[in-house]
JSON list of C-alpha atoms in Angstrom, two decimals:
[
{"chain": "A", "resi": 484, "resn": "MET", "atom": "CA", "xyz": [-82.63, 13.86, 82.70]},
{"chain": "A", "resi": 485, "resn": "SER", "atom": "CA", "xyz": [-86.40, 14.26, 83.02]},
{"chain": "A", "resi": 486, "resn": "GLY", "atom": "CA", "xyz": [-88.76, 13.52, 80.20]},
{"chain": "A", "resi": 487, "resn": "ARG", "atom": "CA", "xyz": [-88.67, 11.36, 77.48]},
{"chain": "A", "resi": 488, "resn": "LEU", "atom": "CA", "xyz": [-86.32, 11.34, 75.07]},
{"chain": "A", "resi": 489, "resn": "PRO", "atom": "CA", "xyz": [-87.45, 10.64, 71.14]},
{"chain": "A", "resi": 490, "resn": "ILE", "atom": "CA", "xyz": [-86.32, 7.70, 69.28]},
{"chain": "A", "resi": 491, "resn": "ARG", "atom": "CA", "xyz": [-84.93, 7.59, 65.53]},
{"chain": "A", "resi": 492, "resn": "MET", "atom": "CA", "xyz": [-84.61, 4.27, 64.15]},
{"chain": "A", "resi": 493, "resn": "LEU", "atom": "CA", "xyz": [-80.98, 3.98, 62.20]},
{"chain": "A", "resi": 494, "resn": "ALA", "atom": "CA", "xyz": [-79.93, 2.44, 59.05]},
{"chain": "A", "resi": 495, "resn": "ASP", "atom": "CA", "xyz": [-82.61, -0.15, 57.80]},
{"chain": "A", "resi": 496, "resn": "ARG", "atom": "CA", "xyz": [-84.14, -1.05, 61.40]},
{"chain": "A", "resi": 497, "resn": "LEU", "atom": "CA", "xyz": [-87.79, -1.42, 62.13]},
{"chain": "A", "resi": 498, "resn": "LEU", "atom": "CA", "xyz": [-89.33, -1.01, 65.38]},
{"chain": "A", "resi": 499, "resn": "VAL", "atom": "CA", "xyz": [-92.96, -3.23, 65.22]},
{"chain": "A", "resi": 500, "resn": "SER", "atom": "CA", "xyz": [-95.35, -4.17, 67.85]},
{"chain": "A", "resi": 501, "resn": "LEU", "atom": "CA", "xyz": [-96.91, -7.87, 67.68]},
{"chain": "A", "resi": 502, "resn": "ASP", "atom": "CA", "xyz": [-100.55, -8.10, 66.48]},
{"chain": "A", "resi": 503, "resn": "GLU", "atom": "CA", "xyz": [-102.77, -9.11, 69.33]},
{"chain": "A", "resi": 504, "resn": "ASP", "atom": "CA", "xyz": [-103.69, -12.37, 67.74]},
{"chain": "A", "resi": 505, "resn": "SER", "atom": "CA", "xyz": [-99.78, -13.76, 67.72]},
{"chain": "A", "resi": 506, "resn": "GLY", "atom": "CA", "xyz": [-100.74, -15.44, 70.95]},
{"chain": "A", "resi": 507, "resn": "ASP", "atom": "CA", "xyz": [-103.34, -18.43, 71.02]},
{"chain": "A", "resi": 508, "resn": "ARG", "atom": "CA", "xyz": [-105.19, -19.74, 67.55]},
{"chain": "A", "resi": 509, "resn": "ARG", "atom": "CA", "xyz": [-108.02, -21.43, 66.51]},
{"chain": "A", "resi": 510, "resn": "SER", "atom": "CA", "xyz": [-107.86, -24.21, 64.42]},
{"chain": "A", "resi": 511, "resn": "THR", "atom": "CA", "xyz": [-111.16, -24.21, 61.21]},
{"chain": "A", "resi": 512, "resn": "GLY", "atom": "CA", "xyz": [-112.36, -27.08, 63.26]},
{"chain": "A", "resi": 513, "resn": "GLY", "atom": "CA", "xyz": [-112.65, -24.57, 66.41]},
{"chain": "A", "resi": 514, "resn": "ILE", "atom": "CA", "xyz": [-110.02, -26.54, 68.51]},
{"chain": "A", "resi": 515, "resn": "VAL", "atom": "CA", "xyz": [-107.82, -23.63, 70.14]},
{"chain": "A", "resi": 516, "resn": "ILE", "atom": "CA", "xyz": [-103.97, -24.05, 69.50]},
{"chain": "A", "resi": 517, "resn": "PRO", "atom": "CA", "xyz": [-101.97, -22.61, 72.39]},
{"chain": "A", "resi": 518, "resn": "ALA", "atom": "CA", "xyz": [-98.81, -20.32, 71.25]},
{"chain": "A", "resi": 519, "resn": "THR", "atom": "CA", "xyz": [-96.26, -22.51, 72.98]},
{"chain": "A", "resi": 520, "resn": "ALA", "atom": "CA", "xyz": [-97.77, -25.67, 71.12]},
{"chain": "A", "resi": 521, "resn": "ALA", "atom": "CA", "xyz": [-94.93, -26.62, 69.10]},
{"chain": "A", "resi": 522, "resn": "LEU", "atom": "CA", "xyz": [-95.89, -26.46, 65.10]},
{"chain": "A", "resi": 523, "resn": "GLY", "atom": "CA", "xyz": [-93.79, -26.21, 61.92]},
{"chain": "A", "resi": 524, "resn": "LYS", "atom": "CA", "xyz": [-92.10, -22.74, 61.01]},
{"chain": "A", "resi": 525, "resn": "ARG", "atom": "CA", "xyz": [-94.74, -20.29, 61.61]},
{"chain": "A", "resi": 526, "resn": "LEU", "atom": "CA", "xyz": [-94.33, -16.60, 60.33]},
{"chain": "A", "resi": 527, "resn": "SER", "atom": "CA", "xyz": [-95.60, -13.65, 62.49]},
{"chain": "A", "resi": 528, "resn": "TRP", "atom": "CA", "xyz": [-97.67, -10.27, 61.61]},
{"chain": "A", "resi": 529, "resn": "ALA", "atom": "CA", "xyz": [-96.57, -7.32, 63.37]},
{"chain": "A", "resi": 530, "resn": "ARG", "atom": "CA", "xyz": [-97.39, -3.42, 63.05]},
{"chain": "A", "resi": 531, "resn": "VAL", "atom": "CA", "xyz": [-94.76, -0.97, 61.93]},
{"chain": "A", "resi": 532, "resn": "GLU", "atom": "CA", "xyz": [-94.19, 1.75, 64.90]},
{"chain": "A", "resi": 533, "resn": "ALA", "atom": "CA", "xyz": [-90.75, 3.64, 63.45]},
{"chain": "A", "resi": 534, "resn": "ILE", "atom": "CA", "xyz": [-88.90, 3.32, 60.80]},
{"chain": "A", "resi": 535, "resn": "GLY", "atom": "CA", "xyz": [-84.66, 3.86, 60.14]},
{"chain": "A", "resi": 536, "resn": "ALA", "atom": "CA", "xyz": [-83.75, 6.09, 57.24]},
{"chain": "A", "resi": 537, "resn": "HIS", "atom": "CA", "xyz": [-82.85, 3.46, 54.91]},
{"chain": "A", "resi": 538, "resn": "VAL", "atom": "CA", "xyz": [-85.79, 1.70, 55.02]},
{"chain": "A", "resi": 539, "resn": "ARG", "atom": "CA", "xyz": [-87.64, 1.92, 51.74]},
{"chain": "A", "resi": 540, "resn": "SER", "atom": "CA", "xyz": [-90.71, -0.76, 51.43]},
{"chain": "A", "resi": 541, "resn": "VAL", "atom": "CA", "xyz": [-91.92, -0.06, 54.67]},
{"chain": "A", "resi": 542, "resn": "GLU", "atom": "CA", "xyz": [-93.92, 2.80, 56.30]},
{"chain": "A", "resi": 543, "resn": "VAL", "atom": "CA", "xyz": [-95.02, 3.50, 59.39]},
{"chain": "A", "resi": 544, "resn": "GLY", "atom": "CA", "xyz": [-98.26, 1.67, 60.28]},
{"chain": "A", "resi": 545, "resn": "ASP", "atom": "CA", "xyz": [-98.02, -0.95, 57.78]},
{"chain": "A", "resi": 546, "resn": "ARG", "atom": "CA", "xyz": [-98.33, -4.56, 58.46]},
{"chain": "A", "resi": 547, "resn": "VAL", "atom": "CA", "xyz": [-95.34, -7.14, 57.86]},
{"chain": "A", "resi": 548, "resn": "LEU", "atom": "CA", "xyz": [-94.64, -10.52, 58.19]},
{"chain": "A", "resi": 549, "resn": "PHE", "atom": "CA", "xyz": [-91.10, -12.10, 59.43]},
{"chain": "A", "resi": 550, "resn": "ASP", "atom": "CA", "xyz": [-89.77, -14.79, 61.23]},
{"chain": "A", "resi": 551, "resn": "PRO", "atom": "CA", "xyz": [-90.20, -14.84, 65.14]},
{"chain": "A", "resi": 552, "resn": "GLU", "atom": "CA", "xyz": [-87.03, -16.45, 65.58]},
{"chain": "A", "resi": 553, "resn": "ASP", "atom": "CA", "xyz": [-85.04, -13.94, 63.79]},
{"chain": "A", "resi": 554, "resn": "ARG", "atom": "CA", "xyz": [-86.18, -10.80, 66.73]},
{"chain": "A", "resi": 555, "resn": "SER", "atom": "CA", "xyz": [-84.72, -9.00, 69.10]},
{"chain": "A", "resi": 556, "resn": "GLU", "atom": "CA", "xyz": [-86.87, -7.64, 71.99]},
{"chain": "A", "resi": 557, "resn": "VAL", "atom": "CA", "xyz": [-86.91, -4.33, 73.52]},
{"chain": "A", "resi": 558, "resn": "GLU", "atom": "CA", "xyz": [-89.22, -2.42, 75.79]},
{"chain": "A", "resi": 559, "resn": "VAL", "atom": "CA", "xyz": [-89.67, 1.10, 75.20]},
{"chain": "A", "resi": 560, "resn": "ARG", "atom": "CA", "xyz": [-91.92, 3.16, 77.37]},
{"chain": "A", "resi": 561, "resn": "GLY", "atom": "CA", "xyz": [-93.51, -0.09, 78.99]},
{"chain": "A", "resi": 562, "resn": "GLU", "atom": "CA", "xyz": [-94.59, -1.34, 75.55]},
{"chain": "A", "resi": 563, "resn": "ASP", "atom": "CA", "xyz": [-92.71, -4.56, 74.46]},
{"chain": "A", "resi": 564, "resn": "LEU", "atom": "CA", "xyz": [-91.32, -4.04, 70.97]},
{"chain": "A", "resi": 565, "resn": "VAL", "atom": "CA", "xyz": [-89.44, -6.05, 68.59]},
{"chain": "A", "resi": 566, "resn": "LEU", "atom": "CA", "xyz": [-86.63, -4.48, 66.49]},
{"chain": "A", "resi": 567, "resn": "LEU", "atom": "CA", "xyz": [-86.07, -6.22, 63.05]},
{"chain": "A", "resi": 568, "resn": "ARG", "atom": "CA", "xyz": [-83.98, -5.43, 59.82]},
{"chain": "A", "resi": 569, "resn": "GLU", "atom": "CA", "xyz": [-85.65, -4.69, 56.27]},
{"chain": "A", "resi": 570, "resn": "ARG", "atom": "CA", "xyz": [-84.66, -7.61, 54.94]},
{"chain": "A", "resi": 571, "resn": "ASP", "atom": "CA", "xyz": [-85.57, -9.97, 57.38]},
{"chain": "A", "resi": 572, "resn": "LEU", "atom": "CA", "xyz": [-89.47, -8.99, 56.46]},
{"chain": "A", "resi": 573, "resn": "HIS", "atom": "CA", "xyz": [-91.32, -11.56, 54.19]},
{"chain": "A", "resi": 574, "resn": "ALA", "atom": "CA", "xyz": [-94.28, -9.33, 52.97]},
{"chain": "A", "resi": 575, "resn": "VAL", "atom": "CA", "xyz": [-95.71, -6.16, 53.50]},
{"chain": "A", "resi": 576, "resn": "ALA", "atom": "CA", "xyz": [-99.69, -5.41, 53.86]},
{"chain": "A", "resi": 577, "resn": "SER", "atom": "CA", "xyz": [-100.35, -1.73, 53.41]},
{"chain": "A", "resi": 578, "resn": "GLU", "atom": "CA", "xyz": [-103.42, 0.57, 51.99]},
{"chain": "A", "resi": 579, "resn": "ARG", "atom": "CA", "xyz": [-100.99, 2.18, 49.75]},
{"chain": "A", "resi": 580, "resn": "ILE", "atom": "CA", "xyz": [-100.58, -0.69, 47.70]},
{"chain": "A", "resi": 581, "resn": "GLU", "atom": "CA", "xyz": [-101.43, -0.46, 44.15]},
{"chain": "A", "resi": 582, "resn": "GLU", "atom": "CA", "xyz": [-103.45, -2.55, 42.24]},
{"chain": "A", "resi": 583, "resn": "GLY", "atom": "CA", "xyz": [-101.38, -5.57, 40.04]},
{"chain": "A", "resi": 584, "resn": "GLN", "atom": "CA", "xyz": [-99.07, -5.27, 42.77]},
{"chain": "A", "resi": 585, "resn": "THR", "atom": "CA", "xyz": [-98.16, -8.40, 45.05]},
{"chain": "A", "resi": 586, "resn": "GLY", "atom": "CA", "xyz": [-97.41, -6.34, 47.95]},
{"chain": "A", "resi": 587, "resn": "LEU", "atom": "CA", "xyz": [-94.41, -8.80, 48.38]},
{"chain": "A", "resi": 588, "resn": "TYR", "atom": "CA", "xyz": [-91.47, -7.44, 49.47]},
{"chain": "A", "resi": 589, "resn": "LEU", "atom": "CA", "xyz": [-88.62, -10.54, 48.21]}
]
């Protein structure tokens, strides 16, 4: 079969790409902290690339906060992406969040 087939996410699944800044970090004092450094549980930000039909609180293009230990990685068209369930999200950052709303998905 030639060509690429479109991908449709099912149920409450999200396909996200990790933010570029999810690697090494810099402390407030300017010290570089490698991504492999053992810190306490640290959540990660990612950009939503695709959503399933039953996802209610997130749209494509939103940034979401999730626990990187609760993820499944997949390669799609040469790009490393992460597969999540909507219930595994801790927060949503979006341009469409109205004033007075926290934007949190709990």
